[in-house]
Short mmCIF file of C-alpha atoms in Angstrom, two decimals:
data_model
loop_
_atom_site.label_atom_id
_atom_site.label_comp_id
_atom_site.label_asym_id
_atom_site.label_seq_id
_atom_site.Cartn_x
_atom_site.Cartn_y
_atom_site.Cartn_z
CA MET A 182 0.00 0.00 0.00
CA THR A 183 1.52 3.30 -1.11
CA ALA A 184 -1.16 5.62 0.28
CA VAL A 185 -0.58 7.24 3.65
CA PRO A 186 -2.25 5.11 6.35
CA LEU A 187 -5.18 6.72 8.12
CA THR A 188 -6.05 3.91 10.53
CA TRP A 189 -3.74 1.92 12.80
CA LEU A 190 -5.59 -0.86 14.64
CA TYR A 191 -3.98 -2.16 17.86
CA VAL A 192 -4.60 -5.79 18.79
CA PRO A 193 -3.16 -7.88 21.66
CA GLY A 194 -0.38 -10.24 20.62
CA ASP A 195 -1.68 -13.04 22.84
CA ARG A 196 -5.00 -13.18 20.95
CA PRO A 197 -4.26 -14.78 17.55
CA ASP A 198 -8.00 -14.94 16.79
CA VAL A 199 -8.29 -11.19 17.26
CA VAL A 200 -5.23 -10.61 15.10
CA SER A 201 -6.84 -12.63 12.30
CA LYS A 202 -10.00 -10.53 12.50
CA ALA A 203 -7.99 -7.31 12.52
CA LEU A 204 -6.23 -8.26 9.29
CA VAL A 205 -9.58 -8.24 7.44
CA SER A 206 -11.13 -5.33 9.37
CA GLY A 207 -10.26 -2.66 6.82
CA ALA A 208 -7.51 -1.13 8.95
CA HIS A 209 -4.69 0.32 6.87
CA VAL A 210 -2.10 -0.95 9.37
CA VAL A 211 -2.51 -3.60 12.08
CA VAL A 212 -0.35 -3.10 15.17
CA VAL A 213 0.21 -6.29 17.14
CA ASP A 214 0.89 -5.24 20.71
CA LEU A 215 3.33 -7.13 22.91
CA GLU A 216 3.42 -4.39 25.54
CA ASP A 217 0.49 -2.82 27.40
CA ALA A 218 -2.23 -5.08 26.00
CA VAL A 219 -0.57 -8.27 27.26
CA ALA A 220 -0.50 -9.44 30.89
CA PRO A 221 2.96 -10.24 32.34
CA ASP A 222 2.31 -13.98 32.45
CA ARG A 223 1.27 -13.96 28.76
CA LYS A 224 4.29 -12.11 27.36
CA GLU A 225 6.19 -15.17 26.19
CA TYR A 226 3.12 -16.68 24.55
CA ALA A 227 2.33 -13.37 22.83
CA ARG A 228 5.85 -13.18 21.42
CA THR A 229 5.77 -16.78 20.14
CA ALA A 230 2.28 -16.49 18.67
CA THR A 231 3.15 -13.24 16.90
CA ALA A 232 6.36 -14.63 15.44
CA GLU A 233 4.49 -17.69 14.16
CA ARG A 234 1.83 -15.51 12.56
CA LEU A 235 4.38 -13.33 10.79
CA THR A 236 6.38 -16.13 9.20
CA ASP A 237 4.30 -15.47 6.06
CA PRO A 238 3.44 -12.22 4.26
CA GLN A 239 0.23 -10.60 5.48
CA PRO A 240 -2.64 -8.98 3.53
CA VAL A 241 -2.02 -5.56 5.12
CA PRO A 242 1.06 -4.00 6.73
CA VAL A 243 1.64 -5.35 10.22
CA HIS A 244 3.66 -3.49 12.83
CA VAL A 245 4.61 -4.88 16.22
CA ARG A 246 4.86 -2.82 19.37
CA ILE A 247 7.61 -4.41 21.39
CA ASN A 248 8.06 -4.17 25.14
CA ALA A 249 9.81 -1.33 26.98
CA LEU A 250 13.28 -0.68 25.60
CA ASP A 251 14.82 -0.37 29.06
CA GLY A 252 13.37 -3.68 30.28
CA PRO A 253 14.35 -7.33 29.88
CA LEU A 254 11.71 -8.20 27.26
CA ALA A 255 12.70 -5.95 24.38
CA ALA A 256 15.77 -7.96 23.36
CA PRO A 257 13.94 -11.31 23.09
CA ASP A 258 11.10 -9.53 21.25
CA LEU A 259 13.54 -8.22 18.65
CA ALA A 260 15.26 -11.59 18.33
CA ALA A 261 11.96 -13.39 17.74
CA LEU A 262 10.81 -10.89 15.09
CA GLU A 263 14.08 -10.66 13.17
CA GLY A 264 13.78 -11.37 9.46
CA LEU A 265 10.11 -12.36 9.46
CA PRO A 266 8.41 -11.81 6.07
CA GLY A 267 5.13 -10.70 7.62
CA ILE A 268 6.38 -7.73 9.61
CA SER A 269 6.38 -4.24 8.10
CA GLY A 270 7.59 -2.14 11.02
CA LEU A 271 8.33 -1.83 14.72
CA ARG A 272 6.70 0.54 17.16
CA LEU A 273 8.97 1.52 20.02
CA PRO A 274 7.23 2.41 23.30
CA LYS A 275 8.23 5.17 25.70
CA VAL A 276 11.12 6.52 23.66
CA THR A 277 12.83 9.28 25.65
CA ALA A 278 16.06 9.95 23.72
CA PRO A 279 17.54 9.49 20.23
CA GLN A 280 19.85 6.77 21.59
CA ASP A 281 16.79 4.54 22.09
CA VAL A 282 16.09 4.64 18.37
CA VAL A 283 19.72 4.20 17.36
CA ARG A 284 20.09 1.14 19.58
CA VAL A 285 17.12 -0.63 17.99
CA ALA A 286 18.05 0.47 14.47
CA THR A 287 21.55 -0.92 14.92
CA HIS A 288 20.14 -4.21 16.16
CA THR A 289 17.67 -4.61 13.27
CA SER A 290 19.90 -3.40 10.40
CA THR A 291 21.19 -5.93 7.88
CA ALA A 292 24.52 -6.27 6.12
CA THR A 293 23.22 -3.96 3.37
CA GLY A 294 22.27 -1.29 5.88
CA ALA A 295 18.53 -1.82 5.43
CA GLY A 296 16.34 -2.50 8.41
CA LEU A 297 12.77 -2.51 9.62
CA PRO A 298 11.01 0.86 9.57
CA LEU A 299 10.76 2.19 13.12
CA HIS A 300 8.07 4.35 14.72
CA ALA A 301 8.78 6.02 18.04
CA LEU A 302 6.07 6.57 20.65
CA LEU A 303 6.63 9.61 22.87
CA GLU A 304 4.87 8.97 26.17
CA THR A 305 6.75 11.05 28.75
CA ALA A 306 7.68 14.67 29.34
CA LEU A 307 11.30 13.81 28.52
CA GLY A 308 10.28 12.26 25.22
CA ILE A 309 8.37 15.41 24.29
CA GLU A 310 11.36 17.60 25.17
CA HIS A 311 13.53 15.47 22.84
CA ALA A 312 10.93 15.20 20.06
CA PHE A 313 13.02 16.64 17.20
CA ALA A 314 16.19 14.84 18.27
CA ILE A 315 14.27 11.57 18.31
CA ALA A 316 12.63 12.32 14.95
CA THR A 317 16.06 12.78 13.35
CA ALA A 318 17.89 10.03 15.26
CA HIS A 319 18.28 7.51 12.43
CA PRO A 320 17.18 6.99 8.78
CA ALA A 321 15.25 3.89 9.83
CA LEU A 322 12.86 6.06 11.85
CA ARG A 323 9.77 6.68 9.70
CA GLY A 324 7.43 8.29 12.19
CA ILE A 325 6.75 9.59 15.67
CA ALA A 326 3.50 9.65 17.62
CA LEU A 327 2.16 10.27 21.09
CA GLY A 328 1.13 7.70 23.65
CA GLU A 329 -1.37 9.92 25.42
CA ALA A 330 -2.46 7.65 28.27
CA ASP A 331 1.06 7.41 29.69
CA LEU A 332 1.82 11.03 28.87
CA ARG A 333 -1.30 12.18 30.67
CA ALA A 334 -0.25 10.24 33.77
CA ASP A 335 3.32 11.52 33.60
CA LEU A 336 2.21 15.14 33.35
CA GLY A 337 -0.70 14.90 35.77
CA VAL A 338 -2.98 16.40 33.11
CA ARG A 339 -6.67 16.15 33.98
CA ASP A 340 -8.23 18.00 31.05
CA ASP A 341 -7.80 16.89 27.44
CA ALA A 342 -6.82 20.40 26.36
CA GLY A 343 -3.78 20.10 28.59
CA LEU A 344 -2.17 17.84 26.00
CA ASP A 345 -2.57 20.22 23.04
CA TRP A 346 0.87 21.80 23.45
CA CYS A 347 2.47 18.34 23.39
CA ARG A 348 0.40 17.40 20.36
CA SER A 349 1.53 20.46 18.45
CA ARG A 350 5.14 19.86 19.51
CA VAL A 351 5.07 16.38 17.97
CA VAL A 352 3.39 17.61 14.77
CA VAL A 353 6.05 20.31 14.35
CA ALA A 354 8.92 17.92 15.12
CA ALA A 355 7.70 15.41 12.55
CA ARG A 356 7.39 18.08 9.88
CA ALA A 357 10.78 19.60 10.69
CA ALA A 358 12.36 16.14 10.41
CA GLY A 359 10.74 15.44 7.05
CA LEU A 360 8.53 12.67 8.44
CA ALA A 361 4.88 12.03 7.68
CA PRO A 362 2.36 13.83 9.88
CA PRO A 363 1.84 11.77 13.05
CA PRO A 364 -1.37 9.85 13.67
CA GLN A 365 -3.41 10.68 16.74
CA SER A 366 -3.24 8.52 19.83
CA VAL A 367 -6.08 6.10 20.57
CA HIS A 368 -9.50 7.19 21.82
CA PRO A 369 -10.17 4.73 24.66
CA ASP A 370 -14.00 4.81 24.66
CA ILE A 371 -14.99 2.39 21.90
CA ARG A 372 -18.71 3.15 22.23
CA ASP A 373 -18.71 6.95 22.09
CA LEU A 374 -18.22 7.46 18.38
CA ASP A 375 -19.54 11.03 18.40
CA THR A 376 -16.80 12.13 20.79
CA LEU A 377 -14.28 10.20 18.71
CA ALA A 378 -15.37 12.09 15.58
CA ALA A 379 -15.10 15.44 17.37
CA SER A 380 -11.67 14.51 18.73
CA CYS A 381 -10.50 13.52 15.25
CA ALA A 382 -11.70 16.87 13.86
CA HIS A 383 -9.65 18.61 16.54
CA GLY A 384 -6.63 16.44 15.76
CA ARG A 385 -6.90 17.19 12.08
CA ALA A 386 -7.00 20.92 12.87
CA LEU A 387 -3.76 20.49 14.84
CA GLY A 388 -2.01 18.82 11.89
CA PHE A 389 -2.36 15.11 12.66
CA LEU A 390 -3.11 12.64 9.89
CA GLY A 391 -5.08 9.52 10.79
CA ARG A 392 -5.41 7.83 14.14
CA ALA A 393 -4.68 4.69 16.12
CA ALA A 394 -7.71 2.61 17.10
CA VAL A 395 -8.47 -0.15 19.59
CA HIS A 396 -11.66 -1.50 17.98
CA PRO A 397 -12.77 -2.00 14.36
CA ARG A 398 -15.91 0.09 14.90
CA GLN A 399 -13.67 3.14 15.28
CA LEU A 400 -12.07 2.72 11.85
CA PRO A 401 -14.75 4.25 9.57
CA VAL A 402 -15.18 7.20 11.95
CA ILE A 403 -11.46 7.95 11.84
CA GLU A 404 -11.18 7.57 8.08
CA ARG A 405 -14.23 9.74 7.43
CA ALA A 406 -12.89 12.44 9.75
CA TYR A 407 -9.52 12.58 8.03
CA LEU A 408 -10.62 12.39 4.41
CA PRO A 409 -11.52 15.73 2.78
CA THR A 410 -15.19 16.63 2.57
CA PRO A 411 -16.84 17.18 -0.84
CA GLU A 412 -16.80 20.92 -0.13
CA GLU A 413 -13.07 20.86 0.63
CA ILE A 414 -12.39 18.90 -2.55
CA GLU A 415 -14.44 21.32 -4.66
CA GLU A 416 -12.65 24.33 -3.20
CA ALA A 417 -9.24 22.69 -3.72
CA GLU A 418 -10.07 21.91 -7.34
CA GLN A 419 -11.04 25.54 -7.94
CA ILE A 420 -7.78 26.75 -6.41
CA VAL A 421 -5.62 24.38 -8.44
CA LYS A 422 -7.51 25.29 -11.63
CA ALA A 423 -7.03 29.00 -10.99
CA ALA A 424 -3.32 28.48 -10.30
CA ALA A 425 -2.92 26.64 -13.60
CA THR A 426 -3.92 29.76 -15.51
CA ASN A 427 -2.17 32.30 -13.28
CA GLU A 428 0.83 31.21 -11.23
CA GLY A 429 0.99 34.41 -9.20
CA ALA A 430 -0.98 35.49 -6.18
CA GLN A 431 -4.57 36.30 -7.02
CA ALA A 432 -8.09 36.72 -5.69
CA LEU A 433 -10.77 34.24 -6.68
CA PRO A 434 -14.23 35.41 -7.78
CA ASP A 435 -15.56 34.70 -4.27
CA GLY A 436 -12.99 37.07 -2.78
CA HIS A 437 -10.59 34.46 -1.35
CA PHE A 438 -6.92 35.34 -1.85
CA ILE A 439 -4.62 32.52 -2.94
CA ASP A 440 -0.86 32.24 -3.22
CA ALA A 441 1.70 29.44 -3.50
CA ALA A 442 1.09 28.22 0.07
CA VAL A 443 -2.67 28.02 -0.47
CA VAL A 444 -2.14 26.12 -3.72
CA ALA A 445 0.20 23.65 -2.01
CA THR A 446 -2.45 22.99 0.65
CA ALA A 447 -5.07 22.46 -2.05
CA ARG A 448 -2.88 19.94 -3.81
CA ARG A 449 -2.37 18.03 -0.55
CA ILE A 450 -6.13 17.89 -0.09
CA LEU A 451 -6.63 16.48 -3.59
CA SER A 452 -3.83 13.96 -3.08
CA LEU A 453 -5.48 12.76 0.11
CA ALA A 454 -8.86 12.54 -1.64
CA ASP A 455 -7.28 10.35 -4.32
CA ARG A 456 -5.50 8.04 -1.82
CA ASP A 457 -7.64 4.97 -2.56
CA ARG A 458 -8.04 5.45 -6.28
CA PRO A 459 -5.98 3.33 -8.72
#
């Protein structure tokens, strides 16, 4: 899949039946979780079951979130996943410094220098402070994102708005590092889809692109929220058409002023609208 993923569905690594369902759920990326979603006494089984599942190519990209990098489980996780045809990337929890990324990238690189794409999760105040350094730590790093549950606990934030500065910090760091816009963190209430939709609209306004999910019913809400509306597409088409006949700054018949930055935004909107077309 060459289009930018909009949905990242987390599933517990010790539930092979749930993993199988996730692979046909319509999620753009399935994230098999060996960390928070798995009880301590199920860690070894989750690792073995995941490795067995990923011995063959999968119908959609599959990432694996390994266990904490500073704990005893990360190394055996990496060893079990090494070279498997079915894995498309690794998600690294609680990254706090660029050295965390470099250490994993060095471990997973091959003789040719290639390695698994890495995605760093920033879940602490220290990780947020080092956001740009982490985002530029190694060529294998393809994305950064927030882990908001842990970050909320670390900061003692009680209101959702208290995380907006951190959200913007991560969006800016990703852009400055030349990475794709980060996806939003999960919305934990799988029944309240209206609040999920409103939260996605807020995330999109902040510069996020797509979102992690914990249940398949969240997927269409996330995708709908992040795809351009018909009105946005129509406006973008008008802007691009006007720019094709006059490359300079200009005012449209409706009074809106457009310049190169506005045209670039319009082209991004049309590219996103075309993401699933052949």
